[in-house]
Amino acid sequence: MVASTRIHLAMLVAAAALLRPSVAATYVVGDSLGWIVPPGGPIAYETWAAMHSFEVGDVLEFNFTTGDQDLARVTKEAFDACNSSNPIFLQTTGPYNYTLSTAGEYYFIGTMDRHCFLGQKLAINVTAAGSSPSPSSSVPPSRVSNTYVVGDDLGWIVPPGGEIAYKTWAYDKTFLVGDKLVFNFENGTQDVVEVTKDSYDSCNTSAPISVETISPAVITLASAGEHFYTSSYSRHCALGQKLAINVTSTSTGEAPCPSSIAGPPSSNPSPSAQSPTAGGPSSTVPKNTAQGGAKLGMGFSLAIMGVALGLVH
Ligand SMILES: *[C@@H]1O[C@H](CO)[C@@H](O)[C@H](O)[C@H]1NC(C)=O
Ligand SMILES: *[C@@H]1O[C@H](CO)[C@@H](O)[C@H](O)[C@H]1NC(C)=O
Ligand SMILES: *[C@@H]1O[C@H](CO)[C@@H](O)[C@H](O)[C@H]1NC(C)=O
Ligand SMILES: *[C@@H]1O[C@H](CO)[C@@H](O)[C@H](O)[C@H]1NC(C)=O
Ligand SMILES: *[C@@H]1O[C@H](CO)[C@@H](O)[C@H](O)[C@H]1NC(C)=O
Ligand SMILES: *[C@@H]1O[C@H](CO)[C@@H](O)[C@H](O)[C@H]1NC(C)=O
Ligand SMILES: *[C@@H]1O[C@H](CO)[C@@H](O)[C@H](O)[C@H]1NC(C)=O
């Protein structure tokens, strides 16, 4: 992500903070995957949905190519059966921005060929604006030292939808020196290795900075800067079990900037990317309106995630 976009993001974050309780957010469905027949099957959009929470007024940006995909909103019954014969709404030209205008459940499918059966389907819950569904148990109110459970209920696995899962998770989270990352995984099936940026980019885990083999692995973020984590098990990194975060020092007095999900991390951070007045460490996670913006799903009902986990195990 280039510096200008980072500045833009910082401004939006600041604006979002000023405009609380909330402003409408736009979510690109599936993030960089877009709206397609997902390679991993239905779990891709289940995972994506479970990592976000949606409010009335938010917009879903369905990014698809006209003629290759389409978009239908359907009933729950039609969603479950992949029955596209009587959609509530049908859009054949993409990309398309769907505004979530009322609270409740929304079911979307692709109607072409066997797209729905192959996993092009998205179910979400939309809550009334401002009613943040926050079981804040996973995020202590005190910002002195946060403990983050990596991937929330997904845990630390080879994510079904690829590396987008942990990018989405990290997006907009603020990591400060002293915060802890908790990696939950099954002993003997994963590990946590911290690696250099080069190793991370090339998925070469032969010379890790540190290795954690016992779950839960609790890692205290001891230094500011970029930190890169993956698993040293064969192909786990290549399949997307990787997490990159920016850790901000607490002592500088600067407002922390959220980790970026886009683009390769750069070694020369832009000083202007720091949000000037975002309210400091104790401010709540702002809802942002940037492309792919994610008001993170840590508070979102994890019902779907349960389904996802059921399929994984
Ligand atoms: C939509 O998909 C196209 C082609 O994959 C991509 O170039 C573009 O950046 C995507 N747009 C968004 C908003 O993600
Ligand atoms: C699909 O739904 C329509 C009504 O919406 C119904 O008439 C039809 O029988 C359904 N088809 C299947 C295969 O269930
Ligand atoms: C959807 O909304 C986003 C963000 O506001 C905007 O950048 C994009 O151009 C819109 N796309 C369409 C097809 O209207
Ligand atoms: C919406 O939330 C309700 C209540 O928590 C839950 O039973 C339902 O499965 C959710 N639906 C979707 C599509 O997430
Ligand atoms: C992986 O990294 C190690 C040490 O950093 C290096 O010796 C080795 O050549 C690298 N392997 C590949 C395939 O790049
Ligand atoms: C992993 O093993 C350690 C000790 O061997 C045990 O205490 C821990 O509960 C195990 N974790 C899981 C998730 O099974
Ligand atoms: C960390 O922040 C810098 C500067 O804002 C950015 O260029 C880089 O991509 C970020 N890295 C990660 C892993 O988010």
CSV table of N, CA, C and O in Angstrom, one decimal, residues 25-36 38 41-55 58-63 71 96 98 100 106 108 119 121-126 151-152 154 159-169 171 261 290-298 300-302 304-309:
chain,number,residue,atom,x,y,z
A,25,ALA,N,-19.9,1.7,6.7
A,25,ALA,CA,-18.6,1.2,6.2
A,25,ALA,C,-18.9,0.4,4.9
A,25,ALA,O,-20.0,0.0,4.7
A,26,THR,N,-17.9,0.4,4.0
A,26,THR,CA,-18.1,-0.4,2.8
A,26,THR,C,-17.1,-1.6,2.9
A,26,THR,O,-16.0,-1.5,3.2
A,27,TYR,N,-17.7,-2.8,2.7
A,27,TYR,CA,-16.9,-4.0,2.8
A,27,TYR,C,-16.8,-4.7,1.4
A,27,TYR,O,-17.8,-4.9,0.8
A,28,VAL,N,-15.6,-4.9,0.9
A,28,VAL,CA,-15.4,-5.7,-0.3
A,28,VAL,C,-15.6,-7.2,0.0
A,28,VAL,O,-14.8,-7.7,0.8
A,29,VAL,N,-16.7,-7.7,-0.4
A,29,VAL,CA,-17.0,-9.1,-0.1
A,29,VAL,C,-15.8,-10.1,-0.5
A,29,VAL,O,-15.5,-10.1,-1.7
A,30,GLY,N,-15.3,-10.8,0.4
A,30,GLY,CA,-14.2,-11.7,0.1
A,30,GLY,C,-12.8,-11.0,0.0
A,30,GLY,O,-11.8,-11.6,-0.3
A,31,ASP,N,-12.8,-9.6,0.3
A,31,ASP,CA,-11.6,-8.8,0.1
A,31,ASP,C,-11.0,-9.1,-1.3
A,31,ASP,O,-11.7,-9.0,-2.3
A,32,SER,N,-9.7,-9.4,-1.3
A,32,SER,CA,-9.1,-9.5,-2.7
A,32,SER,C,-9.6,-10.7,-3.5
A,32,SER,O,-9.4,-10.8,-4.7
A,33,LEU,N,-10.3,-11.6,-2.8
A,33,LEU,CA,-10.9,-12.8,-3.6
A,33,LEU,C,-12.0,-12.3,-4.5
A,33,LEU,O,-12.2,-12.8,-5.6
A,34,GLY,N,-12.7,-11.2,-4.0
A,34,GLY,CA,-13.9,-10.8,-4.8
A,34,GLY,C,-15.0,-11.8,-4.6
A,34,GLY,O,-15.1,-12.6,-3.7
A,35,TRP,N,-16.0,-11.6,-5.5
A,35,TRP,CA,-17.2,-12.5,-5.5
A,35,TRP,C,-17.1,-13.5,-6.7
A,35,TRP,O,-17.4,-13.1,-7.8
A,36,ILE,N,-16.6,-14.7,-6.3
A,36,ILE,CA,-16.4,-15.7,-7.3
A,36,ILE,C,-16.8,-17.0,-6.8
A,36,ILE,O,-17.3,-17.1,-5.7
A,38,PRO,N,-15.4,-19.7,-4.9
A,38,PRO,CA,-14.1,-19.6,-4.1
A,38,PRO,C,-13.4,-21.0,-4.2
A,38,PRO,O,-14.0,-22.0,-4.2
A,41,GLY,N,-14.3,-23.6,-1.6
A,41,GLY,CA,-15.6,-24.0,-1.3
A,41,GLY,C,-16.3,-23.0,-0.4
A,41,GLY,O,-15.7,-21.9,-0.1
A,42,PRO,N,-17.5,-23.3,0.1
A,42,PRO,CA,-18.3,-22.4,0.9
A,42,PRO,C,-17.6,-21.8,2.1
A,42,PRO,O,-18.0,-20.7,2.6
A,43,ILE,N,-16.6,-22.5,2.6
A,43,ILE,CA,-16.0,-22.0,3.8
A,43,ILE,C,-15.3,-20.6,3.7
A,43,ILE,O,-15.2,-19.9,4.6
A,44,ALA,N,-15.0,-20.3,2.5
A,44,ALA,CA,-14.3,-19.0,2.2
A,44,ALA,C,-15.2,-17.8,2.7
A,44,ALA,O,-14.7,-17.0,3.4
A,45,TYR,N,-16.4,-17.8,2.2
A,45,TYR,CA,-17.3,-16.7,2.6
A,45,TYR,C,-17.8,-16.8,4.0
A,45,TYR,O,-18.2,-15.9,4.6
A,46,GLU,N,-17.9,-18.1,4.5
A,46,GLU,CA,-18.3,-18.3,5.9
A,46,GLU,C,-17.2,-17.7,6.8
A,46,GLU,O,-17.5,-17.0,7.7
A,47,THR,N,-16.0,-17.9,6.4
A,47,THR,CA,-14.9,-17.4,7.2
A,47,THR,C,-14.9,-15.8,7.1
A,47,THR,O,-14.8,-15.1,8.1
A,48,TRP,N,-15.0,-15.3,5.9
A,48,TRP,CA,-15.0,-13.9,5.7
A,48,TRP,C,-16.2,-13.2,6.6
A,48,TRP,O,-15.9,-12.3,7.3
A,49,ALA,N,-17.3,-13.8,6.5
A,49,ALA,CA,-18.5,-13.3,7.2
A,49,ALA,C,-18.3,-13.3,8.7
A,49,ALA,O,-18.6,-12.4,9.4
A,50,ALA,N,-17.7,-14.4,9.2
A,50,ALA,CA,-17.5,-14.5,10.6
A,50,ALA,C,-16.5,-13.5,11.2
A,50,ALA,O,-16.5,-13.3,12.4
A,51,MET,N,-15.7,-13.0,10.3
A,51,MET,CA,-14.6,-12.1,10.8
A,51,MET,C,-15.1,-10.6,10.7
A,51,MET,O,-14.3,-9.7,10.9
A,52,HIS,N,-16.3,-10.4,10.3
A,52,HIS,CA,-16.8,-9.0,10.2
A,52,HIS,C,-18.1,-8.9,10.9
A,52,HIS,O,-18.8,-9.9,11.1
A,53,SER,N,-18.5,-7.7,11.3
A,53,SER,CA,-19.8,-7.4,11.8
A,53,SER,C,-20.4,-6.3,11.0
A,53,SER,O,-19.7,-5.4,10.5
A,54,PHE,N,-21.7,-6.4,10.8
A,54,PHE,CA,-22.4,-5.5,9.8
A,54,PHE,C,-23.5,-4.7,10.5
A,54,PHE,O,-24.2,-5.3,11.3
A,55,GLU,N,-23.6,-3.4,10.1
A,55,GLU,CA,-24.7,-2.6,10.7
A,55,GLU,C,-25.5,-2.0,9.5
A,55,GLU,O,-25.0,-1.9,8.4
A,58,ASP,N,-24.3,0.0,6.2
A,58,ASP,CA,-23.1,-0.5,5.6
A,58,ASP,C,-23.4,-1.0,4.2
A,58,ASP,O,-24.5,-1.3,3.8
A,59,VAL,N,-22.3,-1.1,3.4
A,59,VAL,CA,-22.4,-1.4,2.0
A,59,VAL,C,-21.5,-2.7,1.8
A,59,VAL,O,-20.4,-2.7,2.2
A,60,LEU,N,-22.1,-3.6,1.1
A,60,LEU,CA,-21.3,-4.8,0.6
A,60,LEU,C,-20.9,-4.5,-0.8
A,60,LEU,O,-21.8,-4.3,-1.7
A,61,GLU,N,-19.7,-4.5,-1.1
A,61,GLU,CA,-19.2,-4.3,-2.5
A,61,GLU,C,-18.9,-5.7,-3.1
A,61,GLU,O,-17.9,-6.3,-2.7
A,62,PHE,N,-19.8,-6.1,-4.0
A,62,PHE,CA,-19.6,-7.4,-4.6
A,62,PHE,C,-18.8,-7.2,-5.9
A,62,PHE,O,-19.2,-6.6,-6.9
A,63,ASN,N,-17.5,-7.6,-5.9
A,63,ASN,CA,-16.6,-7.4,-7.0
A,63,ASN,C,-16.6,-8.6,-7.9
A,63,ASN,O,-16.1,-9.6,-7.6
A,71,LEU,N,-25.2,-11.9,-9.0
A,71,LEU,CA,-25.5,-11.8,-7.5
A,71,LEU,C,-27.0,-11.8,-7.3
A,71,LEU,O,-27.7,-11.1,-7.9
A,96,TYR,N,-21.0,-4.5,-8.0
A,96,TYR,CA,-22.2,-3.9,-7.5
A,96,TYR,C,-22.1,-3.6,-6.0
A,96,TYR,O,-21.7,-4.5,-5.2
A,98,TYR,N,-24.1,-3.3,-2.7
A,98,TYR,CA,-25.4,-3.6,-2.1
A,98,TYR,C,-25.5,-2.9,-0.7
A,98,TYR,O,-24.7,-3.2,0.2
A,100,LEU,N,-27.0,-2.4,2.9
A,100,LEU,CA,-27.7,-3.2,3.9
A,100,LEU,C,-28.7,-2.2,4.6
A,100,LEU,O,-28.3,-1.5,5.5
A,106,TYR,N,-29.2,-11.7,5.9
A,106,TYR,CA,-29.1,-11.5,4.4
A,106,TYR,C,-28.5,-12.8,3.8
A,106,TYR,O,-27.4,-13.2,4.4
A,108,PHE,N,-27.0,-14.3,0.2
A,108,PHE,CA,-26.6,-14.0,-1.2
A,108,PHE,C,-26.0,-15.2,-1.8
A,108,PHE,O,-25.3,-16.0,-1.2
A,119,GLY,N,-20.0,-23.0,-3.7
A,119,GLY,CA,-19.6,-22.2,-2.5
A,119,GLY,C,-19.7,-20.7,-2.7
A,119,GLY,O,-19.3,-19.9,-1.8
A,121,LYS,N,-21.6,-18.4,-2.0
A,121,LYS,CA,-22.8,-18.0,-1.1
A,121,LYS,C,-22.3,-17.4,0.1
A,121,LYS,O,-21.3,-17.7,0.7
A,122,LEU,N,-23.1,-16.4,0.5
A,122,LEU,CA,-22.7,-15.6,1.7
A,122,LEU,C,-24.0,-15.3,2.6
A,122,LEU,O,-25.0,-14.8,2.1
A,123,ALA,N,-23.9,-15.6,3.8
A,123,ALA,CA,-24.9,-15.4,4.8
A,123,ALA,C,-24.4,-14.4,5.9
A,123,ALA,O,-23.3,-14.7,6.4
A,124,ILE,N,-25.1,-13.4,6.1
A,124,ILE,CA,-24.7,-12.4,7.2
A,124,ILE,C,-25.8,-12.0,8.0
A,124,ILE,O,-27.0,-12.1,7.7
A,125,ASN,N,-25.5,-11.5,9.2
A,125,ASN,CA,-26.4,-10.9,10.1
A,125,ASN,C,-26.1,-9.4,10.2
A,125,ASN,O,-25.0,-9.0,10.3
A,126,VAL,N,-27.2,-8.6,10.0
A,126,VAL,CA,-27.0,-7.1,10.1
A,126,VAL,C,-27.7,-6.6,11.3
A,126,VAL,O,-28.9,-6.9,11.6
A,151,GLY,N,-6.8,-14.9,15.2
A,151,GLY,CA,-7.9,-15.6,14.4
A,151,GLY,C,-9.1,-15.8,15.2
A,151,GLY,O,-10.1,-16.4,14.7
A,152,ASP,N,-9.2,-15.3,16.4
A,152,ASP,CA,-10.3,-15.5,17.3
A,152,ASP,C,-10.7,-17.0,17.3
A,152,ASP,O,-9.8,-17.8,17.5
A,154,LEU,N,-11.3,-19.0,15.1
A,154,LEU,CA,-10.7,-19.8,14.0
A,154,LEU,C,-9.4,-20.5,14.6
A,154,LEU,O,-9.0,-21.6,14.2
A,159,PRO,N,-5.7,-21.6,7.1
A,159,PRO,CA,-7.0,-21.0,7.0
A,159,PRO,C,-7.7,-21.5,5.6
A,159,PRO,O,-7.0,-21.5,4.6
A,160,PRO,N,-8.9,-21.9,5.7
A,160,PRO,CA,-9.6,-22.4,4.5
A,160,PRO,C,-9.6,-21.5,3.3
A,160,PRO,O,-9.5,-21.9,2.2
A,161,GLY,N,-9.7,-20.2,3.6
A,161,GLY,CA,-9.8,-19.2,2.5
A,161,GLY,C,-8.4,-18.7,2.1
A,161,GLY,O,-8.3,-17.8,1.3
A,162,GLY,N,-7.3,-19.2,2.7
A,162,GLY,CA,-6.0,-18.7,2.3
A,162,GLY,C,-5.6,-17.6,3.3
A,162,GLY,O,-6.3,-17.3,4.3
A,163,GLU,N,-4.5,-16.9,2.9
A,163,GLU,CA,-3.9,-15.9,3.8
A,163,GLU,C,-4.8,-14.7,4.1
A,163,GLU,O,-4.5,-13.9,5.0
A,164,ILE,N,-5.9,-14.5,3.4
A,164,ILE,CA,-6.8,-13.4,3.6
A,164,ILE,C,-7.3,-13.5,5.0
A,164,ILE,O,-7.6,-12.5,5.6
A,165,ALA,N,-7.4,-14.7,5.6
A,165,ALA,CA,-8.0,-14.8,6.9
A,165,ALA,C,-7.3,-14.0,8.0
A,165,ALA,O,-7.9,-13.2,8.7
A,166,TYR,N,-5.9,-14.2,8.1
A,166,TYR,CA,-5.2,-13.5,9.1
A,166,TYR,C,-4.9,-12.1,8.7
A,166,TYR,O,-4.7,-11.2,9.6
A,167,LYS,N,-4.9,-11.8,7.4
A,167,LYS,CA,-4.8,-10.4,7.0
A,167,LYS,C,-6.1,-9.6,7.5
A,167,LYS,O,-6.0,-8.5,8.0
A,168,THR,N,-7.2,-10.3,7.3
A,168,THR,CA,-8.5,-9.7,7.7
A,168,THR,C,-8.5,-9.5,9.2
A,168,THR,O,-8.9,-8.5,9.8
A,169,TRP,N,-8.0,-10.5,9.9
A,169,TRP,CA,-8.0,-10.5,11.4
A,169,TRP,C,-7.2,-9.3,11.9
A,169,TRP,O,-7.6,-8.6,12.8
A,171,TYR,N,-6.3,-6.6,10.3
A,171,TYR,CA,-6.6,-5.4,9.7
A,171,TYR,C,-7.3,-4.5,10.8
A,171,TYR,O,-8.2,-4.9,11.5
A,261,ILE,N,-3.3,-4.3,5.6
A,261,ILE,CA,-3.5,-5.7,5.0
A,261,ILE,C,-3.0,-5.7,3.6
A,261,ILE,O,-2.7,-6.7,3.0
A,290,ALA,N,-12.5,2.7,4.6
A,290,ALA,CA,-11.6,2.4,3.5
A,290,ALA,C,-12.1,1.2,2.8
A,290,ALA,O,-12.8,0.4,3.3
A,291,GLN,N,-11.5,1.1,1.6
A,291,GLN,CA,-11.8,-0.1,0.8
A,291,GLN,C,-11.4,-1.4,1.6
A,291,GLN,O,-10.3,-1.5,2.1
A,292,GLY,N,-12.3,-2.3,1.6
A,292,GLY,CA,-12.0,-3.5,2.4
A,292,GLY,C,-12.0,-3.3,3.9
A,292,GLY,O,-11.6,-4.1,4.7
A,293,GLY,N,-12.5,-2.1,4.3
A,293,GLY,CA,-12.5,-1.8,5.7
A,293,GLY,C,-13.2,-2.8,6.6
A,293,GLY,O,-14.2,-3.3,6.2
A,294,ALA,N,-12.7,-3.0,7.7
A,294,ALA,CA,-13.3,-4.1,8.5
A,294,ALA,C,-13.4,-3.6,9.9
A,294,ALA,O,-12.4,-3.3,10.6
A,295,LYS,N,-14.6,-3.5,10.3
A,295,LYS,CA,-14.8,-3.3,11.7
A,295,LYS,C,-14.8,-4.7,12.2
A,295,LYS,O,-15.5,-5.6,11.8
A,296,LEU,N,-13.8,-5.1,13.0
A,296,LEU,CA,-13.5,-6.5,13.1
A,296,LEU,C,-14.5,-7.3,13.8
A,296,LEU,O,-15.2,-6.9,14.6
A,297,GLY,N,-14.6,-8.5,13.3
A,297,GLY,CA,-15.6,-9.4,13.7
A,297,GLY,C,-15.4,-10.1,15.1
A,297,GLY,O,-16.0,-11.1,15.4
A,298,MET,N,-14.5,-9.5,15.9
A,298,MET,CA,-14.3,-10.1,17.2
A,298,MET,C,-15.6,-10.1,18.0
A,298,MET,O,-15.8,-11.0,18.8
A,300,PHE,N,-18.5,-10.2,16.6
A,300,PHE,CA,-19.6,-10.7,15.8
A,300,PHE,C,-20.0,-12.2,16.2
A,300,PHE,O,-19.1,-12.9,16.7
A,301,SER,N,-21.2,-12.5,16.1
A,301,SER,CA,-21.6,-13.9,16.4
A,301,SER,C,-20.8,-14.9,15.7
A,301,SER,O,-20.5,-14.8,14.5
A,302,LEU,N,-20.3,-15.8,16.4
A,302,LEU,CA,-19.4,-16.8,15.8
A,302,LEU,C,-20.1,-18.0,15.4
A,302,LEU,O,-19.5,-19.1,15.2
A,304,ILE,N,-21.3,-18.8,12.6
A,304,ILE,CA,-20.8,-19.4,11.3
A,304,ILE,C,-19.5,-20.0,11.5
A,304,ILE,O,-19.2,-21.0,10.9
A,305,MET,N,-18.7,-19.4,12.3
A,305,MET,CA,-17.3,-19.9,12.5
A,305,MET,C,-17.4,-21.3,13.1
A,305,MET,O,-16.6,-22.2,12.7
A,306,GLY,N,-18.4,-21.6,13.9
A,306,GLY,CA,-18.6,-22.9,14.4
A,306,GLY,C,-18.8,-23.9,13.2
A,306,GLY,O,-18.2,-25.0,13.2
A,307,VAL,N,-19.6,-23.5,12.3
A,307,VAL,CA,-19.8,-24.3,11.1
A,307,VAL,C,-18.5,-24.5,10.4
A,307,VAL,O,-18.1,-25.6,10.0
A,308,ALA,N,-17.7,-23.4,10.2
A,308,ALA,CA,-16.5,-23.5,9.5
A,308,ALA,C,-15.5,-24.5,10.2
A,308,ALA,O,-14.9,-25.3,9.6
A,309,LEU,N,-15.5,-24.4,11.6
A,309,LEU,CA,-14.6,-25.3,12.3
A,309,LEU,C,-15.1,-26.7,12.2
A,309,LEU,O,-14.3,-27.6,12.0
